[in-house]
mmCIF file of C-alpha atoms in Angstrom:
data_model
loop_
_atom_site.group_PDB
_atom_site.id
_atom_site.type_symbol
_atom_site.label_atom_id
_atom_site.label_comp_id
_atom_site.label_asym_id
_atom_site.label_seq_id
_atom_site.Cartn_x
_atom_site.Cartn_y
_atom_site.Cartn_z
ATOM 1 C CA UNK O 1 0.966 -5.486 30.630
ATOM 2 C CA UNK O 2 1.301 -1.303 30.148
ATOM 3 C CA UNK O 3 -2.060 0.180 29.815
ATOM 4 C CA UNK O 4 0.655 2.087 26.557
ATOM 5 C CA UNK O 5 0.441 -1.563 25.110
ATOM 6 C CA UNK O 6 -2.966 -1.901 22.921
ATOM 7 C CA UNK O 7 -3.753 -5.849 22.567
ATOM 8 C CA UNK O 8 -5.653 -6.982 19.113
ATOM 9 C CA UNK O 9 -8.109 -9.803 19.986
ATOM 10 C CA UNK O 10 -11.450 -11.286 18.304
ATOM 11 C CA UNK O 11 -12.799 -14.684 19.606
ATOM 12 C CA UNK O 12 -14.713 -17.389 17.203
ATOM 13 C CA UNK O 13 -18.342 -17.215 18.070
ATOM 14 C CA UNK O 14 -17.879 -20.621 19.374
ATOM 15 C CA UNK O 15 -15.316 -19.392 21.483
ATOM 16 C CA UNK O 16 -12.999 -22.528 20.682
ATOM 17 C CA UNK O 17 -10.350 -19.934 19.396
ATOM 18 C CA UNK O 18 -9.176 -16.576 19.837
ATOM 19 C CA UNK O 19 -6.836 -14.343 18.159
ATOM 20 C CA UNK O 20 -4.278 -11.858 20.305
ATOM 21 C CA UNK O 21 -1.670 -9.699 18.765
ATOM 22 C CA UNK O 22 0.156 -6.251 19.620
ATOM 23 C CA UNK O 23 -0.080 -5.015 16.162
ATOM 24 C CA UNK O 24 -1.863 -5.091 13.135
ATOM 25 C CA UNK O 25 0.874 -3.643 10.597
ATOM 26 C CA UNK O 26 4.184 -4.969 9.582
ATOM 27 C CA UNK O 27 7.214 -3.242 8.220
ATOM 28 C CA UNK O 28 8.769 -4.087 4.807
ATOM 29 C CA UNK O 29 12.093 -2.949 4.918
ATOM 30 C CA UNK O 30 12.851 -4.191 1.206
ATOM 31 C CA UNK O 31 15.453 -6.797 2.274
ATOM 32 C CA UNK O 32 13.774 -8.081 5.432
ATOM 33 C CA UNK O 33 10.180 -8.261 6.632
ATOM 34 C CA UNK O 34 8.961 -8.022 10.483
ATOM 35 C CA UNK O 35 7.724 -11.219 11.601
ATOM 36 C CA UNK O 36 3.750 -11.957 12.195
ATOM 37 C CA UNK O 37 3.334 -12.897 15.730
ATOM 38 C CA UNK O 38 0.499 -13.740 18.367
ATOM 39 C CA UNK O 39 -1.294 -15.637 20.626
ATOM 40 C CA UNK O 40 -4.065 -18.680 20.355
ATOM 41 C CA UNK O 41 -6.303 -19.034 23.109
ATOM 42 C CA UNK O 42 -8.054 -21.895 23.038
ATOM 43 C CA UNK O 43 -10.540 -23.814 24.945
ATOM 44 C CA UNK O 44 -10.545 -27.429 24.758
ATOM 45 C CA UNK O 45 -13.638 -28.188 26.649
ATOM 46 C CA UNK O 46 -15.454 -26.566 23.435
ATOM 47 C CA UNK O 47 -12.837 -28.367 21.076
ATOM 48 C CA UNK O 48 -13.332 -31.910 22.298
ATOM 49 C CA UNK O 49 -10.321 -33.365 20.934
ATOM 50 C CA UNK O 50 -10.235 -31.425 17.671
ATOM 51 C CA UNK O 51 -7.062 -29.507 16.750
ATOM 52 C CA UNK O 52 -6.194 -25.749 16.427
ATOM 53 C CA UNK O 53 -4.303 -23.983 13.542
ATOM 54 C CA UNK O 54 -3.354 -20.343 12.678
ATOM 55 C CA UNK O 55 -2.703 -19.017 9.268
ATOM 56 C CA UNK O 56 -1.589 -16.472 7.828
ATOM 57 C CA UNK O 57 -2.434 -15.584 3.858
ATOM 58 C CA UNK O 58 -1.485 -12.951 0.886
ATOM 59 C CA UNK O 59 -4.909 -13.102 -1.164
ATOM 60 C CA UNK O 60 -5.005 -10.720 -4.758
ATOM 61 C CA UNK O 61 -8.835 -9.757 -5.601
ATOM 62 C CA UNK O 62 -10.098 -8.344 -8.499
ATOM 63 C CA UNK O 63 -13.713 -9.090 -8.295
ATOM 64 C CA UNK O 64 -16.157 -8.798 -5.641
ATOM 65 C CA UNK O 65 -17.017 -12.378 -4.012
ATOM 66 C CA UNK O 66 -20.341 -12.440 -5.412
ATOM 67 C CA UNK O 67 -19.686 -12.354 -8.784
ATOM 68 C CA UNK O 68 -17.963 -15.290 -8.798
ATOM 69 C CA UNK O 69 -19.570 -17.587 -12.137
ATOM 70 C CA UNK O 70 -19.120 -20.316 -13.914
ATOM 71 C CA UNK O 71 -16.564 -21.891 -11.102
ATOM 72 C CA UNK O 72 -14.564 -18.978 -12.122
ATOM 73 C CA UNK O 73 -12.225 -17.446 -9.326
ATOM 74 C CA UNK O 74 -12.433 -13.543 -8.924
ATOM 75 C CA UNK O 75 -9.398 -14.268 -6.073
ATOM 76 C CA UNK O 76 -5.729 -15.590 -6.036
ATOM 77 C CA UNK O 77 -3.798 -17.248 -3.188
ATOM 78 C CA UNK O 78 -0.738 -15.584 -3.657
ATOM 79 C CA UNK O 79 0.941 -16.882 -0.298
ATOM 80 C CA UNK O 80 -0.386 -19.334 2.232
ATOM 81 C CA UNK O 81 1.413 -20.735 5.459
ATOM 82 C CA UNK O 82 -0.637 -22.993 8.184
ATOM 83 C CA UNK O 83 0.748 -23.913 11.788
ATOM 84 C CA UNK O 84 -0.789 -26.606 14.710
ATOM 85 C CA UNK O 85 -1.042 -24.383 17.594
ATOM 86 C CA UNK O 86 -3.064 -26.766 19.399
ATOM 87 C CA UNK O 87 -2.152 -29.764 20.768
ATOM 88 C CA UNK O 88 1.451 -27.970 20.517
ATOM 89 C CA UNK O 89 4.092 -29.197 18.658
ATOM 90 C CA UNK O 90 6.683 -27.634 20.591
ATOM 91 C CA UNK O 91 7.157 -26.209 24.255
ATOM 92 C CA UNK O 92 5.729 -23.263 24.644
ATOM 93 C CA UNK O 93 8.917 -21.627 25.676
ATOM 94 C CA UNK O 94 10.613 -22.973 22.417
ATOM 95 C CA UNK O 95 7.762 -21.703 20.193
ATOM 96 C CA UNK O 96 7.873 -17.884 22.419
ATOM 97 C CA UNK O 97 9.794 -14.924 19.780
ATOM 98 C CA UNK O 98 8.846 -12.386 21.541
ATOM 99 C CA UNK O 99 8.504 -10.592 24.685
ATOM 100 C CA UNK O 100 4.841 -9.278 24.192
ATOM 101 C CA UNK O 101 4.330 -13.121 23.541
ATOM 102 C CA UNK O 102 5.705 -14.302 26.669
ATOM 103 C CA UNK O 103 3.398 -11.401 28.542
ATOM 104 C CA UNK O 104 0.177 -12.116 26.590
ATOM 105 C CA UNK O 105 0.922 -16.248 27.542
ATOM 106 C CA UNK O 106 1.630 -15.067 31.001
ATOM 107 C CA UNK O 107 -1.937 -12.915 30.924
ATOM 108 C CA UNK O 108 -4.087 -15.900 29.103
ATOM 109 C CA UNK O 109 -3.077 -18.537 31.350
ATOM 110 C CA UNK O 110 -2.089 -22.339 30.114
ATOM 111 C CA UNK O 111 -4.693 -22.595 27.465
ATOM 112 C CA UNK O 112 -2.694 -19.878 25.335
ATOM 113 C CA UNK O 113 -0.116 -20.929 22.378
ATOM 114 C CA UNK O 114 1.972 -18.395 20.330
ATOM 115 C CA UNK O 115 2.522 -18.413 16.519
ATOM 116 C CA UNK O 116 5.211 -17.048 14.349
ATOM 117 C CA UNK O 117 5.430 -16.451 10.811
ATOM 118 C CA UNK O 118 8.070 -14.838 8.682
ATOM 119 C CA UNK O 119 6.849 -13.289 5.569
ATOM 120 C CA UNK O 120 8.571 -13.934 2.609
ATOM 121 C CA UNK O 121 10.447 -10.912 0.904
ATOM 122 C CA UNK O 122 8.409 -11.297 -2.227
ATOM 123 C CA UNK O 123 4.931 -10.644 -1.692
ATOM 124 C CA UNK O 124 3.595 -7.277 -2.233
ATOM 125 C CA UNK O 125 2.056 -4.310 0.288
ATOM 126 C CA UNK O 126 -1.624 -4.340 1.180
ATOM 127 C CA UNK O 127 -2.674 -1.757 -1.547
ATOM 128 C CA UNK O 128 -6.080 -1.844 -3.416
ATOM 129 C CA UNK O 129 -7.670 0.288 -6.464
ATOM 130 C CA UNK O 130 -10.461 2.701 -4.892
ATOM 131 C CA UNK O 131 -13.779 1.856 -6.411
ATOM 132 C CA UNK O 132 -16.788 4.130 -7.924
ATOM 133 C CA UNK O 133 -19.047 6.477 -5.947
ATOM 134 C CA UNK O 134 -21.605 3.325 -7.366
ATOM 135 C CA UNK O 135 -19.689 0.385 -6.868
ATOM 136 C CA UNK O 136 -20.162 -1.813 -4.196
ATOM 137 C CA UNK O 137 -17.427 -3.114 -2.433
ATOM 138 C CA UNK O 138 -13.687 -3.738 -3.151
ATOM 139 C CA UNK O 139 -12.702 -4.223 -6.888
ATOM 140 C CA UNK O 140 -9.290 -4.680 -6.982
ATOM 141 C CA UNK O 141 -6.822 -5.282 -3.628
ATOM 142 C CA UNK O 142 -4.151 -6.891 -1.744
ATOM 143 C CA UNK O 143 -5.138 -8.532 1.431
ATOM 144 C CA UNK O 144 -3.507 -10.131 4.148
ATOM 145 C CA UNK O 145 -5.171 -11.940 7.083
ATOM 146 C CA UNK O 146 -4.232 -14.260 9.921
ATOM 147 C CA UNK O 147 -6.571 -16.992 10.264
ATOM 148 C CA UNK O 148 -7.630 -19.185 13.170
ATOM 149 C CA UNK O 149 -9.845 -22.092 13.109
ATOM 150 C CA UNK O 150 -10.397 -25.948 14.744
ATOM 151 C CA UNK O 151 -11.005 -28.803 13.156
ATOM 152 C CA UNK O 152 -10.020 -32.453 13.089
ATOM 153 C CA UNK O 153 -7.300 -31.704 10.556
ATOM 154 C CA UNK O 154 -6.137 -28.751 8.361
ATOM 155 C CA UNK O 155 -7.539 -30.440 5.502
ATOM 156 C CA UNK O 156 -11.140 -30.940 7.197
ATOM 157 C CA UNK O 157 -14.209 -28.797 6.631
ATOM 158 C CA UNK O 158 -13.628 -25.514 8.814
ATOM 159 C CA UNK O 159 -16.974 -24.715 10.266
ATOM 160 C CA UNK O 160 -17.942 -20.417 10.233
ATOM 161 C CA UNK O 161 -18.438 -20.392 14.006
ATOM 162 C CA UNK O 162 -15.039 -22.169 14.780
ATOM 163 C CA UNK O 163 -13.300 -19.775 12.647
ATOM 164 C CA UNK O 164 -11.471 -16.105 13.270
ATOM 165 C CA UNK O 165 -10.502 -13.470 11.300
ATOM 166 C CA UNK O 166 -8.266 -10.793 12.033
ATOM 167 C CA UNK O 167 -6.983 -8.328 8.687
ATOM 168 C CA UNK O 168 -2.740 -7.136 9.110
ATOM 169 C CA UNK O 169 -0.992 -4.946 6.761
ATOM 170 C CA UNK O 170 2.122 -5.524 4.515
ATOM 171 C CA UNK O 171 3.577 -1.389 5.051
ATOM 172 C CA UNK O 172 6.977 -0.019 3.767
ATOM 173 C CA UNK O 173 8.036 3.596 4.729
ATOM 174 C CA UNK O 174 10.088 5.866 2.931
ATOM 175 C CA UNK O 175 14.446 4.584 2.890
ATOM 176 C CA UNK O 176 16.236 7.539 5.209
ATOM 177 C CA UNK O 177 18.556 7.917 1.856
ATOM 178 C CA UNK O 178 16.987 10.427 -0.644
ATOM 179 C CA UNK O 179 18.265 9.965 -3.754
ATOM 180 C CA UNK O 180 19.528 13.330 -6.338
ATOM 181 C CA UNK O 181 16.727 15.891 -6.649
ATOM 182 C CA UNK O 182 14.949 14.914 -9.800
ATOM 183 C CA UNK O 183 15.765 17.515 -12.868
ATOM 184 C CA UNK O 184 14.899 17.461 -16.548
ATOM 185 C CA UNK O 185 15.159 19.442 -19.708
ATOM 186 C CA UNK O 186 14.114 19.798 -23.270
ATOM 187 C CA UNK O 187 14.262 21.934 -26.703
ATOM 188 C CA UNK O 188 11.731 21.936 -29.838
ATOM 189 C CA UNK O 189 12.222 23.669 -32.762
ATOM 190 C CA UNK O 190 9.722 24.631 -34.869
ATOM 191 C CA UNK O 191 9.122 24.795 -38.327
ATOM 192 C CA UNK O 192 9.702 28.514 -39.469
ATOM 193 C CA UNK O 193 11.312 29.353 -36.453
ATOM 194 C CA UNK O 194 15.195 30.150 -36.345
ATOM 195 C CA UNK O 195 15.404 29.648 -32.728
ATOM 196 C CA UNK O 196 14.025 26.861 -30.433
ATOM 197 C CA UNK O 197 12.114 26.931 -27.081
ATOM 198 C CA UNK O 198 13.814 25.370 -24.367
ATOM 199 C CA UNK O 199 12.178 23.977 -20.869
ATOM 200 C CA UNK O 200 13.379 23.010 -18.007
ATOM 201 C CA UNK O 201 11.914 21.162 -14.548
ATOM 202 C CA UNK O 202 13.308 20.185 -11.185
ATOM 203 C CA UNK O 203 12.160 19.346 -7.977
ATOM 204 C CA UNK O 204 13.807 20.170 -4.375
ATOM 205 C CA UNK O 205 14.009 16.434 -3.675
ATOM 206 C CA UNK O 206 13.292 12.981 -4.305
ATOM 207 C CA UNK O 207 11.196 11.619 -1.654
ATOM 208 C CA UNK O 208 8.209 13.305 0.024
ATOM 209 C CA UNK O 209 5.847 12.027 2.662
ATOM 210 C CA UNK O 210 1.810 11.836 2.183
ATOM 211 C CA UNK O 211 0.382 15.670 2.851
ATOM 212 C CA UNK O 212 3.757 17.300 2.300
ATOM 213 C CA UNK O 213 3.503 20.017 -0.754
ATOM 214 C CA UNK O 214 5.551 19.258 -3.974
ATOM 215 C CA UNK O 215 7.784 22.452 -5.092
ATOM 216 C CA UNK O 216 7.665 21.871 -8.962
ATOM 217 C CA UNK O 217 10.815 24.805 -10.318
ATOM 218 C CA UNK O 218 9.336 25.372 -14.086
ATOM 219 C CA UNK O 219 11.898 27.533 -16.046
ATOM 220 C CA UNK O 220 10.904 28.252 -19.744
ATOM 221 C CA UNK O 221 13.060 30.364 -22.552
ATOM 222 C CA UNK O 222 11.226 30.497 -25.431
ATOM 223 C CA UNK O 223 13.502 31.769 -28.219
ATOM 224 C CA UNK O 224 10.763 30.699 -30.877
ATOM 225 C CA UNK O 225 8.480 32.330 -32.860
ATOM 226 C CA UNK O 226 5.681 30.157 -31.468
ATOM 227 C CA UNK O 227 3.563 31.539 -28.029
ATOM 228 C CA UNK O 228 2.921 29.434 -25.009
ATOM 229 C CA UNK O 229 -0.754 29.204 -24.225
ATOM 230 C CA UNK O 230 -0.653 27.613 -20.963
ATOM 231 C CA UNK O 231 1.502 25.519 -18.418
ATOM 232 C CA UNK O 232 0.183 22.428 -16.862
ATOM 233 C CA UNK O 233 1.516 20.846 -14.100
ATOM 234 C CA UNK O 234 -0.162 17.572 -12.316
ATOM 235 C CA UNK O 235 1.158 14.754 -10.080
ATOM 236 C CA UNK O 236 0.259 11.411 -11.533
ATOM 237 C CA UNK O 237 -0.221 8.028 -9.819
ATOM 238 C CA UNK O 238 0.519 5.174 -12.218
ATOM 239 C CA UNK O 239 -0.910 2.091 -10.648
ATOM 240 C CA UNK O 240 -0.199 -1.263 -12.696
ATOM 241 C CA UNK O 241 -1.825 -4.438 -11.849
ATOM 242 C CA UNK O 242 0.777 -7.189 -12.651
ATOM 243 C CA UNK O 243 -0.445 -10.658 -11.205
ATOM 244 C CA UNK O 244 -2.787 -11.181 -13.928
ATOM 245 C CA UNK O 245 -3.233 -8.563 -17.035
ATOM 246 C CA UNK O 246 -0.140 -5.617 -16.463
ATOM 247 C CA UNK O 247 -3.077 -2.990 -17.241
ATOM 248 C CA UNK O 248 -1.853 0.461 -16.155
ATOM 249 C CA UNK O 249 -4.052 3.060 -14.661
ATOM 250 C CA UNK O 250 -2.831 6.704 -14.940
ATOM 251 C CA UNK O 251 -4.054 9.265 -12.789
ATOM 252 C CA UNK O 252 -3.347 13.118 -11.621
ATOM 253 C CA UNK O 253 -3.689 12.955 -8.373
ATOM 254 C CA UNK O 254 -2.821 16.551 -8.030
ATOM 255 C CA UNK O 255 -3.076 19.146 -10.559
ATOM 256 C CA UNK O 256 -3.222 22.442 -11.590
ATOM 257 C CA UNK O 257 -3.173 24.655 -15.208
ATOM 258 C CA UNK O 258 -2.278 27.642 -14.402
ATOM 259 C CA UNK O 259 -3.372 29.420 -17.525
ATOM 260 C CA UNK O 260 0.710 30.692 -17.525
ATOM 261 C CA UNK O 261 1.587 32.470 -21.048
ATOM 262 C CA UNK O 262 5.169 32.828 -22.359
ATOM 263 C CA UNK O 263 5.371 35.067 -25.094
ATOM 264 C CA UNK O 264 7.676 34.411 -28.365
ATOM 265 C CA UNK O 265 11.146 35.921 -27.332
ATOM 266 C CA UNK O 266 9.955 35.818 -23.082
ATOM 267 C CA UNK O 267 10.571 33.623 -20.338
ATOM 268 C CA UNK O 268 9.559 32.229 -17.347
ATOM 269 C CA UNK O 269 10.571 31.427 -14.196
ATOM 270 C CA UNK O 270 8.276 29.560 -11.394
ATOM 271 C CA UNK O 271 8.049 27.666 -8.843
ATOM 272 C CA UNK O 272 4.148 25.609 -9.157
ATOM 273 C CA UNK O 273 2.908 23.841 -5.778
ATOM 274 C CA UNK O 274 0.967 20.611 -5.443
ATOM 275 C CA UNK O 275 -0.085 18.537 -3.008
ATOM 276 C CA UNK O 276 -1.209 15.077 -3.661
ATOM 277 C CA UNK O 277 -4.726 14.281 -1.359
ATOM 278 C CA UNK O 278 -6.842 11.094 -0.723
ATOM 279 C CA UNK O 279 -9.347 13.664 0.655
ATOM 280 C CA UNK O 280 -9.228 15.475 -3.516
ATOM 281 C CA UNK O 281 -9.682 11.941 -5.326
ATOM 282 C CA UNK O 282 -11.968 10.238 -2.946
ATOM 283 C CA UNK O 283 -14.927 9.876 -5.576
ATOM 284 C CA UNK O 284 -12.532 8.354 -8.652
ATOM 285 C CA UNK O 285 -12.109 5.019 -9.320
ATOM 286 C CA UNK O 286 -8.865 3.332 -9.570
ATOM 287 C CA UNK O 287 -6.854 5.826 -7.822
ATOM 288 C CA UNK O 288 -4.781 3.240 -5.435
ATOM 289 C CA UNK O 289 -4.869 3.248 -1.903
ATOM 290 C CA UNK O 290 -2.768 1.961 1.069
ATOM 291 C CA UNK O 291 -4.814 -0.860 2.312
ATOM 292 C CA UNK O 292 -6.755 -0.247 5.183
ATOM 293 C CA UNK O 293 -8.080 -2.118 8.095
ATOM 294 C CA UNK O 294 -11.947 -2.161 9.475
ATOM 295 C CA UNK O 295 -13.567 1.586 11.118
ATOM 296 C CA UNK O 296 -9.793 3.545 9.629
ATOM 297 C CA UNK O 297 -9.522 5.859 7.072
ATOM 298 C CA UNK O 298 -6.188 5.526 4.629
ATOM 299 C CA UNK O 299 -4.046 7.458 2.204
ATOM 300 C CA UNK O 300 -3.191 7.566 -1.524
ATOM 301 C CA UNK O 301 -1.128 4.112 -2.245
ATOM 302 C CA UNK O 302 2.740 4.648 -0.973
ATOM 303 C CA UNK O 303 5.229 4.184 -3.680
ATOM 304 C CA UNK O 304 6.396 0.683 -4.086
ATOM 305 C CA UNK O 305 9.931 -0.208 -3.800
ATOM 306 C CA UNK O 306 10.979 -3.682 -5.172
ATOM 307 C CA UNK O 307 14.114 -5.893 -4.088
ATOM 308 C CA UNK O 308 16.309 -6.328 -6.770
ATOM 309 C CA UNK O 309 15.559 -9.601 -8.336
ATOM 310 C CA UNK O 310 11.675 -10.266 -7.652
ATOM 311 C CA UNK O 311 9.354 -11.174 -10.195
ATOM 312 C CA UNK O 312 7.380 -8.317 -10.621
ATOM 313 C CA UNK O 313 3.873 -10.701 -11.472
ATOM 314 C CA UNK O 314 3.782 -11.742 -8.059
ATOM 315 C CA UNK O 315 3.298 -8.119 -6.625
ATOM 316 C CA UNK O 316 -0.371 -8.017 -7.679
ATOM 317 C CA UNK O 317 0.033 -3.780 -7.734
ATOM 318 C CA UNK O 318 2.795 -1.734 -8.272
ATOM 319 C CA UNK O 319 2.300 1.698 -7.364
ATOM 320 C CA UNK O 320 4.733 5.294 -9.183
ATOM 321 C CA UNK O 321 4.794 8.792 -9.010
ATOM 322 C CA UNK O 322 5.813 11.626 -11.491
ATOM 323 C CA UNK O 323 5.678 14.920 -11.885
ATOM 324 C CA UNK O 324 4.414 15.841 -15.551
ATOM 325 C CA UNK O 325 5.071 19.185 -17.029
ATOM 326 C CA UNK O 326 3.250 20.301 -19.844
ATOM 327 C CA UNK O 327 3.448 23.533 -21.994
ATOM 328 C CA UNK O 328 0.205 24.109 -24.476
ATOM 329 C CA UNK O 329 1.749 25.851 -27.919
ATOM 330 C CA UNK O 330 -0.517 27.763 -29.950
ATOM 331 C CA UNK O 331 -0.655 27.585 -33.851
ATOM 332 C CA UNK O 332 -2.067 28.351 -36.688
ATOM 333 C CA UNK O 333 -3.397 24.810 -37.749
ATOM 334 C CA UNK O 334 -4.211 23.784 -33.683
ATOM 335 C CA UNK O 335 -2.593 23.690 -30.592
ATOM 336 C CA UNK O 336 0.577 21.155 -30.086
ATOM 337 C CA UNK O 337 2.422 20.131 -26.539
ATOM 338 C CA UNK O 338 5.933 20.494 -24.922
ATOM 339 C CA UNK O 339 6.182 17.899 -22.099
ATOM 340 C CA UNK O 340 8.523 16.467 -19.655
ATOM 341 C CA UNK O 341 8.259 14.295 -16.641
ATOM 342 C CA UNK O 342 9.744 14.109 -13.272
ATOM 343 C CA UNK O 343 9.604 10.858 -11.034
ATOM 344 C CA UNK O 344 9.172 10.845 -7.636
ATOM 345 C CA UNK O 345 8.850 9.154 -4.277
ATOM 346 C CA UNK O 346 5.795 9.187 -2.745
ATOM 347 C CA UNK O 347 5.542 7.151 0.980
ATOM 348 C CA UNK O 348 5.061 7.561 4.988
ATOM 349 C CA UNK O 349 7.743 8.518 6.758
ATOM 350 C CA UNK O 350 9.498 5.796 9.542
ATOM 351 C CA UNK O 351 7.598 6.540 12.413
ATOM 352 C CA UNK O 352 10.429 7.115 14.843
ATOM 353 C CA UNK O 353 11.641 9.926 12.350
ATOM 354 C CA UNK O 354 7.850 11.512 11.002
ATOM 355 C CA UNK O 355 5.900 11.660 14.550
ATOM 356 C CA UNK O 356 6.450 15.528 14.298
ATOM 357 C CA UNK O 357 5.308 16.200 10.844
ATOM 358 C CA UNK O 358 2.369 13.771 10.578
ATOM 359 C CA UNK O 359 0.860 15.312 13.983
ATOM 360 C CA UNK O 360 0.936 18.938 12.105
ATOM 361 C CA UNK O 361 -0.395 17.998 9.100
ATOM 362 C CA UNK O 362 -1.710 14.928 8.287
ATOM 363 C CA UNK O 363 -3.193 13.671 4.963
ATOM 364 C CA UNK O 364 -6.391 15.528 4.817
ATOM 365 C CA UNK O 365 -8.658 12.635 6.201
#
């Protein structure tokens, strides 16, 4: 194989199985799914006669392991699929996808097997809440892990030492088709005021990539009698956890008040940047986060984009964006707001077309 070609592999500590794959993350492309595939190595002096399986899983936490009481699951199976690798149900040729396959069985010698699995198109993207500078360990995630283990059946006891781990991800990147440049306005009126105060907000597009700065155009005529204390303009990440209570968790991922005053009778005209940082939120808890695999740092969770048609409970957590624009009015008997919101696309960009942007800037970690 090409030295270019990086190889996955972790071996039971029994070493009666081993794991090989070419990559660890898999591309959602909303209608279709890339296919998990790999290679069992296996040795069957150490198996003596027992059988070897691969699996891959979709597993929804919201609870740490450990606090698991009264019989009470903190965890959900949302998808499970197990195949025999070993003794093989098919030739090996027949059971080959791939040409990294064929290589790594080529490589391993005649004690190597390959798997396939084809996700289903409605499970979600790895994605988990972040916890608290004080918590320990992951609160609230979506996993997915291939799985490879021997034992007398698939049913049997699977002993720790016969068993392998390896954590994928479940990644979609940003559709090459922006949609319309988001825009918004609105008008109060006021009580003793003849005149109202208008506001208007737009962005310069619809879908931007982790690290890239948002361009928010704020554009206020205030015809009213009323002043405008301050404008506030933040980037919010609403995160809502379907799969088992649809609780929504609001954040502003990216914000700034400007301390901006418009005048009864003035306007204003500006454009307010923002850019949206893992490295800014990394000590808040439930900001959502692109899932991660073991010794790599991650991002603020991508947007999620749904095929038309899924049941949104099954997605464990679905991940937005907007843009909220807020003006502060003053008044005799307390302040009172003018607010609108913009939404937005938030994602990585297809690696093919964002090599050149994510090598300049990155997402601050």
């Amino acid at each position: 194989m090409s030295p270019k070609n990086v190889i996955f592999k972790k071996m039971a500590k029994d070493k009666s199985v081993g794991v090989y794959m070419a990559k660890r993350d898999f591309v959602d492309r909303v209608d279709s799914v890339e296919p998990v595939d790999g290679v069992i190595l296996v040795d069957p002096e150490v198996l003596k006669g027992k059988k070897a399986f691969v699996q891959l899983s979709c597993t929804f936490r919201y609870g740490r392991e450990d606090m698991d009481v009264m019989g009470i699951a903190f965890r959900r199976e949302i998808y499970v699929a197990i195949r025999q690798v070993y003794p093989p149900i098919q030739d090996r040729e027949q059971s080959t996808h791939t040409k990294m396959q064929g290589k790594l069985l080529r490589k391993l010698g005649d004690n190597a097997f390959p798997f396939f699995f084809e996700f289903p198109d409605n499970l979600p993207c790895s994605v988990g809440l972040q916890p608290g500078p004080n918590d320990s360990g992951k609160q609230c995630v979506v996993e997915f892990e291939v799985k490879a283990f021997s034992a007398e059946s698939q049913e049997a006891k699977v002993r720790k030492r016969s068993t392998v781990h390896l954590m994928i991800r479940k990644l979609q990147y940003a559709p090459e088709n922006s949609g319309t440049a988001p825009s918004v306005k609105t008008s109060r009126e006021f009580v003793m005021s003849d005149k109202p105060l208008h506001l208007e907000a737009s962005l310069d597009k619809e879908i931007y990539y982790h690290g890239e700065p948002i361009n928010v155009c704020v554009n206020v005529t205030n015809s009213s009698n009323k002043n405008v204390k301050n404008i506030i303009v933040s980037v919010d990440q609403v995160a809502t956890v379907v799969l088992y209570s649809n609780d929504s968790y609001v954040r502003a991922v990216a914000l700034e008040e400007s301390g901006d005053a418009v005048a009864a009778g003035a306007s204003l005209k500006k454009v307010y940047t923002l850019t949206p940082l893992l490295v800014c939120n990394r000590e808040r808890r439930g900001i959502a986060l692109d899932g991660k695999l073991k010794h790599e740092d991650t991002n603020l969770a991508s947007s999620s984009i749904v095929k038309e048609g899924v049941l949104k409970e099954v997605l464990g957590i679905l991940v937005s964006y907007r843009v909220m624009v807020k003006l502060i009015i003053g008044g005799i008997l307390g302040s009172s707001e003018v607010g609108v919101e913009l939404p937005l696309t938030l994602m990585h960009p297809k690696p093919d077309l964002g090599r050149e942007q994510r090598a300049g800037r990155g997402d601050g970690v």
